[in-house]
Coordinates of C-alpha atoms in Angstrom, one line a residue:
Chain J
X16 CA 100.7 -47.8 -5.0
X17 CA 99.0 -47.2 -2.1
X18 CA 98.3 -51.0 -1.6
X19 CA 100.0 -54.6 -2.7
X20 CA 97.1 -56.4 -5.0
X21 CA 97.6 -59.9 -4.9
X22 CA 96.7 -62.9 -7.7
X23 CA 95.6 -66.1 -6.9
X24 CA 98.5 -67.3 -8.4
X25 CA 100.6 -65.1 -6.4
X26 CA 99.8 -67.4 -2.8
X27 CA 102.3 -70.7 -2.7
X28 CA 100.2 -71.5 0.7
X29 CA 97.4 -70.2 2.4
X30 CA 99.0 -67.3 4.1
X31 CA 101.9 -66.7 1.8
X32 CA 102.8 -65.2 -1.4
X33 CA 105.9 -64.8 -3.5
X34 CA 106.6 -61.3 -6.1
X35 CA 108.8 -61.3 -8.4
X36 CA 107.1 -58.3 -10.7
X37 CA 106.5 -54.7 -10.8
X38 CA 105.1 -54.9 -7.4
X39 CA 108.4 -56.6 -6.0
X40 CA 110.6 -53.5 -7.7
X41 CA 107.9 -51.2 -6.3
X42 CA 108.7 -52.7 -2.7
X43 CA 112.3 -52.3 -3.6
X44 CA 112.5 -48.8 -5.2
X45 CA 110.0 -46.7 -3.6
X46 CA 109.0 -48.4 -0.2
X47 CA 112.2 -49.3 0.3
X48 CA 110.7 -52.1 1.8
X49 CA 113.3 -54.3 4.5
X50 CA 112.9 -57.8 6.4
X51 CA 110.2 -57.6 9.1
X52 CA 108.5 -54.5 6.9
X53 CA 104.2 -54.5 7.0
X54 CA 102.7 -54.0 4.4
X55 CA 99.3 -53.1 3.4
X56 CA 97.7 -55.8 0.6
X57 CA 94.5 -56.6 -0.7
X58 CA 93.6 -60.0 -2.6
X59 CA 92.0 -59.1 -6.2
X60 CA 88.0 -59.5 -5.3
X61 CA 88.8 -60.2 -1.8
X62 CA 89.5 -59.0 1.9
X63 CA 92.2 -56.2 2.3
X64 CA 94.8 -56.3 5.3
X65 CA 98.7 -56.9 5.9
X66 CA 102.0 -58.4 5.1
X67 CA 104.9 -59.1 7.1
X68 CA 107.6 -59.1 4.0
X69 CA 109.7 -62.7 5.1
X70 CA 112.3 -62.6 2.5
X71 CA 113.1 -60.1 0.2
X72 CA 116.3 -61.2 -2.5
X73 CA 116.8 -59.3 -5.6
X74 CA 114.4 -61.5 -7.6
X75 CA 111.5 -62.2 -5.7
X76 CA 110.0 -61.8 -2.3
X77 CA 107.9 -63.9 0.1
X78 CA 105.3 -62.4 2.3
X79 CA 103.0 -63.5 4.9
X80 CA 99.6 -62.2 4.9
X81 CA 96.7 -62.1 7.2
X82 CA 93.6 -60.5 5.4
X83 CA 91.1 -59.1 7.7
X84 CA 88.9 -56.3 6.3
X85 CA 86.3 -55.5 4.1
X86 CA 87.5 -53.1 0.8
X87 CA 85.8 -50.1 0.8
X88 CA 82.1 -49.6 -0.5
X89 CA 81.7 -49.1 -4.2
X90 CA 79.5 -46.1 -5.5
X91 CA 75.9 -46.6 -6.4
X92 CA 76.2 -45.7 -10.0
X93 CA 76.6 -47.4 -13.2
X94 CA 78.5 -45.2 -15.6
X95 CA 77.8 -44.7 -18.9
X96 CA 80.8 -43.6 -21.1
X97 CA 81.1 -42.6 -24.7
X98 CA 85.1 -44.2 -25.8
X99 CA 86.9 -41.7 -24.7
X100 CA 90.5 -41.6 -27.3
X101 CA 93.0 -44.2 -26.3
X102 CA 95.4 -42.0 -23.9
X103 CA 92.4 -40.8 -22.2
X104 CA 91.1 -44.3 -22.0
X105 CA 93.3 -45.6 -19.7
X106 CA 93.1 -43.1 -17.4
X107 CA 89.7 -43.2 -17.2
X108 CA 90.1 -46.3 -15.9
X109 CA 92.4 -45.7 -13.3
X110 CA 90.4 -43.2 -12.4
X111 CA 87.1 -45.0 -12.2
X112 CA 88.3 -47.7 -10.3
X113 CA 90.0 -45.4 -7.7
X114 CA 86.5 -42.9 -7.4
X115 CA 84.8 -47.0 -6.4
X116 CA 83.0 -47.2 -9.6
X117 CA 81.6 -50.3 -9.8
X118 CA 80.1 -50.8 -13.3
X119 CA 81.4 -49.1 -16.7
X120 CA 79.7 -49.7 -20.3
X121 CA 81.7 -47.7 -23.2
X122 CA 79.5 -46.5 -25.4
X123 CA 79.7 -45.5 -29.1
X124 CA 78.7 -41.9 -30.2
X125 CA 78.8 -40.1 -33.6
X126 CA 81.4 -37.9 -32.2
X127 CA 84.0 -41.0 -31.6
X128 CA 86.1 -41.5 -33.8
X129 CA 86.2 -45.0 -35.4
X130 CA 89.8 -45.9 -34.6
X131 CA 89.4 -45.6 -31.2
X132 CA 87.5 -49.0 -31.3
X133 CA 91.0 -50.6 -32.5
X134 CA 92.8 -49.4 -29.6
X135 CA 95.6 -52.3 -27.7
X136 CA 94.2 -50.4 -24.7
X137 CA 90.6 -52.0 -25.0
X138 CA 92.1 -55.6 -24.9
X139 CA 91.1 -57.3 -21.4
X140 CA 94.4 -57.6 -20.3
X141 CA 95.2 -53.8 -20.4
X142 CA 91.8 -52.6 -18.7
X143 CA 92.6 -55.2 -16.2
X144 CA 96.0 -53.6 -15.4
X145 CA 95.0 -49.7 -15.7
X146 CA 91.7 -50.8 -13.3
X147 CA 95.0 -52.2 -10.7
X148 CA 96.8 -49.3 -10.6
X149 CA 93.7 -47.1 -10.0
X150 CA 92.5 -49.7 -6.8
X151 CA 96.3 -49.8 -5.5
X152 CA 95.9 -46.2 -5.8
X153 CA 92.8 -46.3 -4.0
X154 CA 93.2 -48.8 -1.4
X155 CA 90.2 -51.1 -2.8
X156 CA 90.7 -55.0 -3.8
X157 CA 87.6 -55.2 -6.1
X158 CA 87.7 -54.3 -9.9
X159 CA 84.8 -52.6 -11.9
X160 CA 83.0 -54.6 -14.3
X161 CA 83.5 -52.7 -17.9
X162 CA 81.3 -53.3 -20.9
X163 CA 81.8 -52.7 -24.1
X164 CA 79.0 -51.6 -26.3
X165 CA 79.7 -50.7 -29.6
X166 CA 76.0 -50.3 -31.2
X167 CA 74.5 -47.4 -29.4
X168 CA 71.0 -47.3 -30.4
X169 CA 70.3 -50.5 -30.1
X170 CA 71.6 -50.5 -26.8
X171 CA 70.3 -47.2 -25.8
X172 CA 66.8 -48.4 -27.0
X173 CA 66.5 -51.9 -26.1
X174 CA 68.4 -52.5 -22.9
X175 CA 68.9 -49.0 -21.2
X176 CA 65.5 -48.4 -20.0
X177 CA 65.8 -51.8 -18.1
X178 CA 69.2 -50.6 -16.6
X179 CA 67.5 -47.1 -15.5
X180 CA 64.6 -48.6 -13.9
X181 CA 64.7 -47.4 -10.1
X182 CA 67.8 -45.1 -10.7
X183 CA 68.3 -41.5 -11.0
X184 CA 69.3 -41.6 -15.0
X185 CA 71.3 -38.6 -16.2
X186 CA 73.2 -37.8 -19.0
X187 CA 75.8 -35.1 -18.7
X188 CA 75.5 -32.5 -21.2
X189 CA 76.1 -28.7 -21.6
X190 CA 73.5 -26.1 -22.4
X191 CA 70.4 -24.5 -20.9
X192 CA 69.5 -27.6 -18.6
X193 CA 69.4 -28.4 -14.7
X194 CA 72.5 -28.5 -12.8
X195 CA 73.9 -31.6 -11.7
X196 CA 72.6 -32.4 -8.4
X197 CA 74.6 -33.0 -5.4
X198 CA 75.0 -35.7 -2.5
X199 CA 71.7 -38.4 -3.6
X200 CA 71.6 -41.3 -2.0
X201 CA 70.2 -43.5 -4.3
X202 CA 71.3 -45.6 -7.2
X203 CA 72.3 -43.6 -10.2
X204 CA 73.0 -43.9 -13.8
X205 CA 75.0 -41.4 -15.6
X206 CA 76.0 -40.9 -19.3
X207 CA 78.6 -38.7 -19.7
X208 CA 79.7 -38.1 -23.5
X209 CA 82.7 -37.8 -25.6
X210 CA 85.0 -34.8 -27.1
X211 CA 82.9 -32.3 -28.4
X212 CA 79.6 -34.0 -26.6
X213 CA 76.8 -36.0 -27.6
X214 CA 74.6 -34.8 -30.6
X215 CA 71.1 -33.6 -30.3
X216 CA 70.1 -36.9 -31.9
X217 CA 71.5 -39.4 -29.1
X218 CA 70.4 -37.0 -26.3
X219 CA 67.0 -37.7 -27.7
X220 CA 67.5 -41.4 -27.3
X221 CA 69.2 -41.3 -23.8
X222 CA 66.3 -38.9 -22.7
X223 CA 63.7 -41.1 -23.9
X224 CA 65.9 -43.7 -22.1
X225 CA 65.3 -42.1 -19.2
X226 CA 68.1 -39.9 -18.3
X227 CA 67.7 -36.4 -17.6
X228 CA 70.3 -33.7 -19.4
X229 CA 72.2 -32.0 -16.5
X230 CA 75.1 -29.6 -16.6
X231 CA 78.1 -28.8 -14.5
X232 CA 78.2 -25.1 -15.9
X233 CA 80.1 -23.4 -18.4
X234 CA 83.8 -24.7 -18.7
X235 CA 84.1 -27.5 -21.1
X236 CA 85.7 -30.6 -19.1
X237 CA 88.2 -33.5 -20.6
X238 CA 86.6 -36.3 -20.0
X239 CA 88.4 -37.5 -16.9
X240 CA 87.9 -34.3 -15.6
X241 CA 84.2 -34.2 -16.3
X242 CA 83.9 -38.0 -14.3
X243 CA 85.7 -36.8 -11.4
X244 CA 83.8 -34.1 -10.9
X245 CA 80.0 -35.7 -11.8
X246 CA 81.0 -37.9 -9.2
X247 CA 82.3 -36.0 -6.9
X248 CA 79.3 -33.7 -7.0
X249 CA 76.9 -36.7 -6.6
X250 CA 78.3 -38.2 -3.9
Chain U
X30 CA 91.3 -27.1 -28.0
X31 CA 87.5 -25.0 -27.6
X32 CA 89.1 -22.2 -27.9
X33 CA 92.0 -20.5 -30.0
X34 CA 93.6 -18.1 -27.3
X35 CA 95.7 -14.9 -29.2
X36 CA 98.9 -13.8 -27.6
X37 CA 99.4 -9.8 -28.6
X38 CA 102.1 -11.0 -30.8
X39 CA 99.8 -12.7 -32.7
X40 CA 97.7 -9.1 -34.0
X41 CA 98.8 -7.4 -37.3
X42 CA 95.9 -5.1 -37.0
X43 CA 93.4 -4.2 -34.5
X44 CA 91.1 -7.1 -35.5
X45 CA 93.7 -9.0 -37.4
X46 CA 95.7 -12.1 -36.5
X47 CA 98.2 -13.7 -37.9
X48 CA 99.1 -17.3 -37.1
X49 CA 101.8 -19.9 -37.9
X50 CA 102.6 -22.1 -35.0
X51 CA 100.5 -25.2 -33.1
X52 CA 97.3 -23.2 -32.9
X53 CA 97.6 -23.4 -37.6
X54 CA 98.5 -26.8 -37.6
X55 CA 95.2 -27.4 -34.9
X56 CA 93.3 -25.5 -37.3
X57 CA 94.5 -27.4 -40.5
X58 CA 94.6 -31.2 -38.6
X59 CA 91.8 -31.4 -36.3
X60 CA 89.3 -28.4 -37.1
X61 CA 90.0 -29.0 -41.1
X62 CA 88.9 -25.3 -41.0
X63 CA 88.4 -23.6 -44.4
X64 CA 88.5 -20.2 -45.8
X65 CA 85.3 -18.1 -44.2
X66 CA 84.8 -20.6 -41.3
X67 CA 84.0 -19.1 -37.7
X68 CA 86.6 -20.0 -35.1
X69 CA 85.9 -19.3 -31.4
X70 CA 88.6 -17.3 -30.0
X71 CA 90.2 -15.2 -26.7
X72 CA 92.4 -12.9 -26.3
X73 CA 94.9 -13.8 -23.1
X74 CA 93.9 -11.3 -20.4
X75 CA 91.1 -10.2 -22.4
X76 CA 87.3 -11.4 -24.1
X77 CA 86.4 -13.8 -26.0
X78 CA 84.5 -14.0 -29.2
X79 CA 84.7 -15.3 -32.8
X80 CA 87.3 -15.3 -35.6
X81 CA 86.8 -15.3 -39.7
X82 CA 89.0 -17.4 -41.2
X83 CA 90.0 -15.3 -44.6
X84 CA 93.1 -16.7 -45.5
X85 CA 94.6 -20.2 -45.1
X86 CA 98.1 -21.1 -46.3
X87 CA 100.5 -24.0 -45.7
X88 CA 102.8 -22.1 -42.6
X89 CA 100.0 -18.9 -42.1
X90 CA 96.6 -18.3 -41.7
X91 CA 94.7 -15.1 -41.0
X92 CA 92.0 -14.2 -39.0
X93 CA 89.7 -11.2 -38.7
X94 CA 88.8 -11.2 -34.9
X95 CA 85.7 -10.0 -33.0
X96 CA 86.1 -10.0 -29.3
X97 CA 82.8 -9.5 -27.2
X98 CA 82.1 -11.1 -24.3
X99 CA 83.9 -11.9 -21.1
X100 CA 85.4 -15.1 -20.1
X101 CA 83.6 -17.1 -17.4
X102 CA 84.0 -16.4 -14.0
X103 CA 86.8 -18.1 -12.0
X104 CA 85.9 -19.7 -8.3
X105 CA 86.7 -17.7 -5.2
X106 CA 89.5 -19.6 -4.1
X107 CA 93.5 -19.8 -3.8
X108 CA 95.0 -23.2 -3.9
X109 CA 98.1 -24.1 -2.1
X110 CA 99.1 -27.4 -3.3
X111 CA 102.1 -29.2 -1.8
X112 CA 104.4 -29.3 -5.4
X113 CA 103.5 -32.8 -6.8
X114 CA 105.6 -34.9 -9.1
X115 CA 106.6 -33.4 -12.2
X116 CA 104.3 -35.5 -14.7
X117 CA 101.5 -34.5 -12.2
X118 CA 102.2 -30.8 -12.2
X119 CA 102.2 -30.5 -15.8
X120 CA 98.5 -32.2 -15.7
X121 CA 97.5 -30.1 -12.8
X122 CA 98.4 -27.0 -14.5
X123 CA 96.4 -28.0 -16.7
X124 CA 93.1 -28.7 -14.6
X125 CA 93.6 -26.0 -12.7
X126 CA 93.2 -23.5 -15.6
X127 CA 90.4 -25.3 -16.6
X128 CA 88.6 -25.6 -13.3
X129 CA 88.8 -21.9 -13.0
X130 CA 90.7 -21.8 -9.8
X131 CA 92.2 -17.9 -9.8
X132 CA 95.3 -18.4 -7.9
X133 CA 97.6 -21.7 -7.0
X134 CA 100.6 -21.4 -4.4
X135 CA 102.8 -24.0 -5.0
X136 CA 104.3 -25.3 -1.5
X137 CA 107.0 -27.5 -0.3
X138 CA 106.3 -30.0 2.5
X139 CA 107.9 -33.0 4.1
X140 CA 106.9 -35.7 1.2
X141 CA 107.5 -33.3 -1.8
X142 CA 111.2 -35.2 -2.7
X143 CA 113.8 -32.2 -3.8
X144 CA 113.9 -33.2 -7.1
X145 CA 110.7 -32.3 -8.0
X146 CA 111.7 -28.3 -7.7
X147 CA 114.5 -28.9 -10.4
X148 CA 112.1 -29.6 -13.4
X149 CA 111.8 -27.3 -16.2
X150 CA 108.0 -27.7 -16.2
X151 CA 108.3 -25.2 -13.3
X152 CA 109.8 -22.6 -15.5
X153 CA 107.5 -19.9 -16.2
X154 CA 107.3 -20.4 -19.8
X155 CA 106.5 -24.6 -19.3
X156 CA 103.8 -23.4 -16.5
X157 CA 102.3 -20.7 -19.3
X158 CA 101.8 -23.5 -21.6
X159 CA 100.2 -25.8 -19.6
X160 CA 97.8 -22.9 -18.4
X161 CA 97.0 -22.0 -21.8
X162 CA 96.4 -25.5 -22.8
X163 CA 93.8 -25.8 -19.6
X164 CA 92.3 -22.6 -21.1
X165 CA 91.7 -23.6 -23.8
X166 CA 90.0 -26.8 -22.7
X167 CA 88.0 -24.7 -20.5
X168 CA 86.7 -21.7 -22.9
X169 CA 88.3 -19.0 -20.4
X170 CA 90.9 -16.4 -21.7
X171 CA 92.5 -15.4 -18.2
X172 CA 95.5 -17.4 -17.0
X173 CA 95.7 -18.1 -12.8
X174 CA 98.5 -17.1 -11.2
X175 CA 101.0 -19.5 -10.4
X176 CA 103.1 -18.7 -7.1
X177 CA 106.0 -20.9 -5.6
X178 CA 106.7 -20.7 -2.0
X179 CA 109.5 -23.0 -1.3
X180 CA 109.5 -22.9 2.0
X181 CA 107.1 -24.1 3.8
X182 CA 107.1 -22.7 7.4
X183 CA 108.2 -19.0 6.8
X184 CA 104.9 -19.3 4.1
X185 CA 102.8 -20.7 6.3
X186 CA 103.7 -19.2 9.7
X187 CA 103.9 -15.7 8.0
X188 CA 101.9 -15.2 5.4
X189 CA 99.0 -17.6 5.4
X190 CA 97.2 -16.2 8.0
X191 CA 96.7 -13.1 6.3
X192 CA 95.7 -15.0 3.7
X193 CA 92.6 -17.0 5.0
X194 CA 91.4 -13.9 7.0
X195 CA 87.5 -13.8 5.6
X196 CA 87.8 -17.1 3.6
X197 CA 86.8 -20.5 4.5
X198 CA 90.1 -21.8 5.2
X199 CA 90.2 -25.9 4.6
X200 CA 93.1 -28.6 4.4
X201 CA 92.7 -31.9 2.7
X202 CA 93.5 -34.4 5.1
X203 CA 92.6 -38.1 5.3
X204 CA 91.4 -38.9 8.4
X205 CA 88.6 -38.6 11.6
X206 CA 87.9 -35.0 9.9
X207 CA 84.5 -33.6 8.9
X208 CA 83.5 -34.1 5.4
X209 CA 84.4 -31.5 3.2
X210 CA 81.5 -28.7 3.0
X211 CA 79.7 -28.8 -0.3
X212 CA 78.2 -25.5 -2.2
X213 CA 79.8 -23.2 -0.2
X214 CA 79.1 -19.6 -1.4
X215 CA 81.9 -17.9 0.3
X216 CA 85.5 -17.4 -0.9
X217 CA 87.8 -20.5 -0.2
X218 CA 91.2 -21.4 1.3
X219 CA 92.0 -24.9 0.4
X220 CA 95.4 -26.6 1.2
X221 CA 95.6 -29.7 -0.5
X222 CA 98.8 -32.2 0.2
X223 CA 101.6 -34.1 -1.3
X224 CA 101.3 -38.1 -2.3
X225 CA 101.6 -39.8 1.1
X226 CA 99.9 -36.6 2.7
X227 CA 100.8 -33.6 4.8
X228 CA 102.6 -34.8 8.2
X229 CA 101.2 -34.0 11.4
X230 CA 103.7 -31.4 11.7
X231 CA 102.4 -29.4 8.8
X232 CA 98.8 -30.0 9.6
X233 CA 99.2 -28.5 12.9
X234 CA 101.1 -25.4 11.6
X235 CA 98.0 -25.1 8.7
X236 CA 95.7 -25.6 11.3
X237 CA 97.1 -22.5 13.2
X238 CA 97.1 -20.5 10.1
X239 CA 93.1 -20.8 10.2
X240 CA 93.2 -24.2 7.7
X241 CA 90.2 -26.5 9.0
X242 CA 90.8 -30.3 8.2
X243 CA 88.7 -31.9 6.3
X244 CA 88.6 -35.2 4.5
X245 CA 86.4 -36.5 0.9
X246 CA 86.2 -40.5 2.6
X247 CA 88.7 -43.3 2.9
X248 CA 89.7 -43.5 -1.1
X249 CA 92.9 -42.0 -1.9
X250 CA 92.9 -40.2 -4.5
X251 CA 95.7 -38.7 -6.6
X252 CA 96.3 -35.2 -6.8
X253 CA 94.5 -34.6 -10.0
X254 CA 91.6 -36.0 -9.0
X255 CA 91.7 -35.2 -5.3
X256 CA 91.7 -31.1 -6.9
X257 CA 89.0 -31.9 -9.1
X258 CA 86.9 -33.7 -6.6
X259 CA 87.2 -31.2 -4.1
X260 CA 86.7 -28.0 -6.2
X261 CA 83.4 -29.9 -8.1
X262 CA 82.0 -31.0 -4.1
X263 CA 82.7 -27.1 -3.1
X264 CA 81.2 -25.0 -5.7

């Protein structure tokens, strides 16, 4: 935790907040936070800055803050993602919302497996707390917007084009095609697919979608390792 | 698992295998392979090619192996990375076989807490497994080489220099740094630090060892990700 995210609910006046949750043990057991203490803190969807920890008992803690800067900026990508299987999942998530994506939309694929859809981990409150963890890891107050998309060829044919319009579109996928390029500067949207990849048929679709197959060479990637370094590359 | 990697142990014959352990039971639960299927398979050390299944039994199955082509290509590079957490390692272990990276020194440094060099995933047999495991992922049959330098300045003072001589020599360091250098062609140095970072300490002596600084932007990332997203933005 590389950065206190505050709730609304968290402020009992305008410049002060009381913990009493994971974040007040986290001040406790690994900052080893003490009276007088500063604090970086964000405010969910807000301004990041500082704390000055007021009162710190075993049970809760009060903090003043003054926020004061902008979060970092956010990628220009919307990411495209076939469910990846629950433990995956919710790493992805950490790791998309510490990499500043800003816009997610789970896909399905043939090659998912149906009980991935009935995953705990796809209920809002858990993306909402794996997304935290990768913005306090991150040092950014603003979390991605995820989508959930369960048809994919209806969605692939009917409302993908309008997403791609004015965007590089790719779609990552092994085999003899272009290699991913590096540092763009526009907007981008990229499809990357699950275990075992996407089948000829939905490449098809995404193509005629308007994303270009590109690869990242021969090694086959998990999939947090295959979004990490897409984006990386990209930007 | 892409790939079912043979230990020597495992031949009977010159193009025979025997199997009974996690790489039968992967075969049985998730490839629901049957007698005369074609497996994809490497020999540790050695090529890769393709397996017939010809016999498949409830504790053994048997393969008749044909190895012909060589593994893909590792990166020019050795990576020292400060020792992370032990939950971390075993995932970086893993990446890093599957990234391709040849060679990984494990270092201590100010922020690595002492505890972390008393777990078992250090011992060689934990590290093989994670390797293999990244191999597999990967499609490559050659595992890095792990190295553990416990202490830091003798390492660094000593032995690094020697090491960077005709490499690009790089340190990970958040800060008023250049960017890190994308598509670089040339063999690579690349120190990459603890959670919380190097201290200025260490980045001076890495510095003097012929370690550039260089930074990937004002996101922190975690040490998975931050080897990932630095190995994908330099080759």
């Amino acid at each position: 935790m590389n950065l206190l995210l505050l709730e609304d609910a968290d402020f009992v006046a305008a410049d002060r907040v009381v913990l009493r949750d994971r974040r007040l043990k986290h001040m406790q057991e690994v900052h080893r936070a003490e009276v007088g203490d500063s604090l970086r803190v964000g405010s969910i969807g807000g301004l990041l800055g500082s704390a000055e920890l007021l009162r710190l008992e075993a049970h809760e803690a009060e903090l003043r803050i003054t926020l004061d800067s902008a979060p970092p900026a956010k990628l220009p990508l919307t990411l495209l993602l076939a469910l990846p299987r629950p433990k995956m999942l919710r790493r992805v998530f950490q790791t998309v919302a510490t990499m500043g994506v800003p816009k997610v939309i789970l896909l399905n694929s043939y090659r998912v497996e149906k009980s991935f859809w009935q995953t705990p981990f796809l209920e809002p409150q858990a993306i909402r707390e794996q997304l935290i963890l990768g913005l306090e890891q991150a040092r950014d107050s603003v979390l991605p917007e995820i989508i959930i998309e369960k048809r994919f060829k209806p969605f692939v044919e009917d409302r993908l084009p309008e997403l791609v319009k004015d965007t590089m579109g790719l779609v990552g996928h092994p085999g003899n095609f272009p290699a991913c390029p590096r540092a763009v500067t526009g907007p981008v949207t990229l499809a990357i697919g699950p275990e075992g990849g996407w089948i000829p048929y939905e490449v098809d679709l995404l193509t005629k979608a308007g994303l270009q197959p590109v690869q990242l060479g021969e090694r086959i990637l998990r999939v947090e390792t295959a979004v990490t370094a897409l984006l990386a590359r990209l930007f």
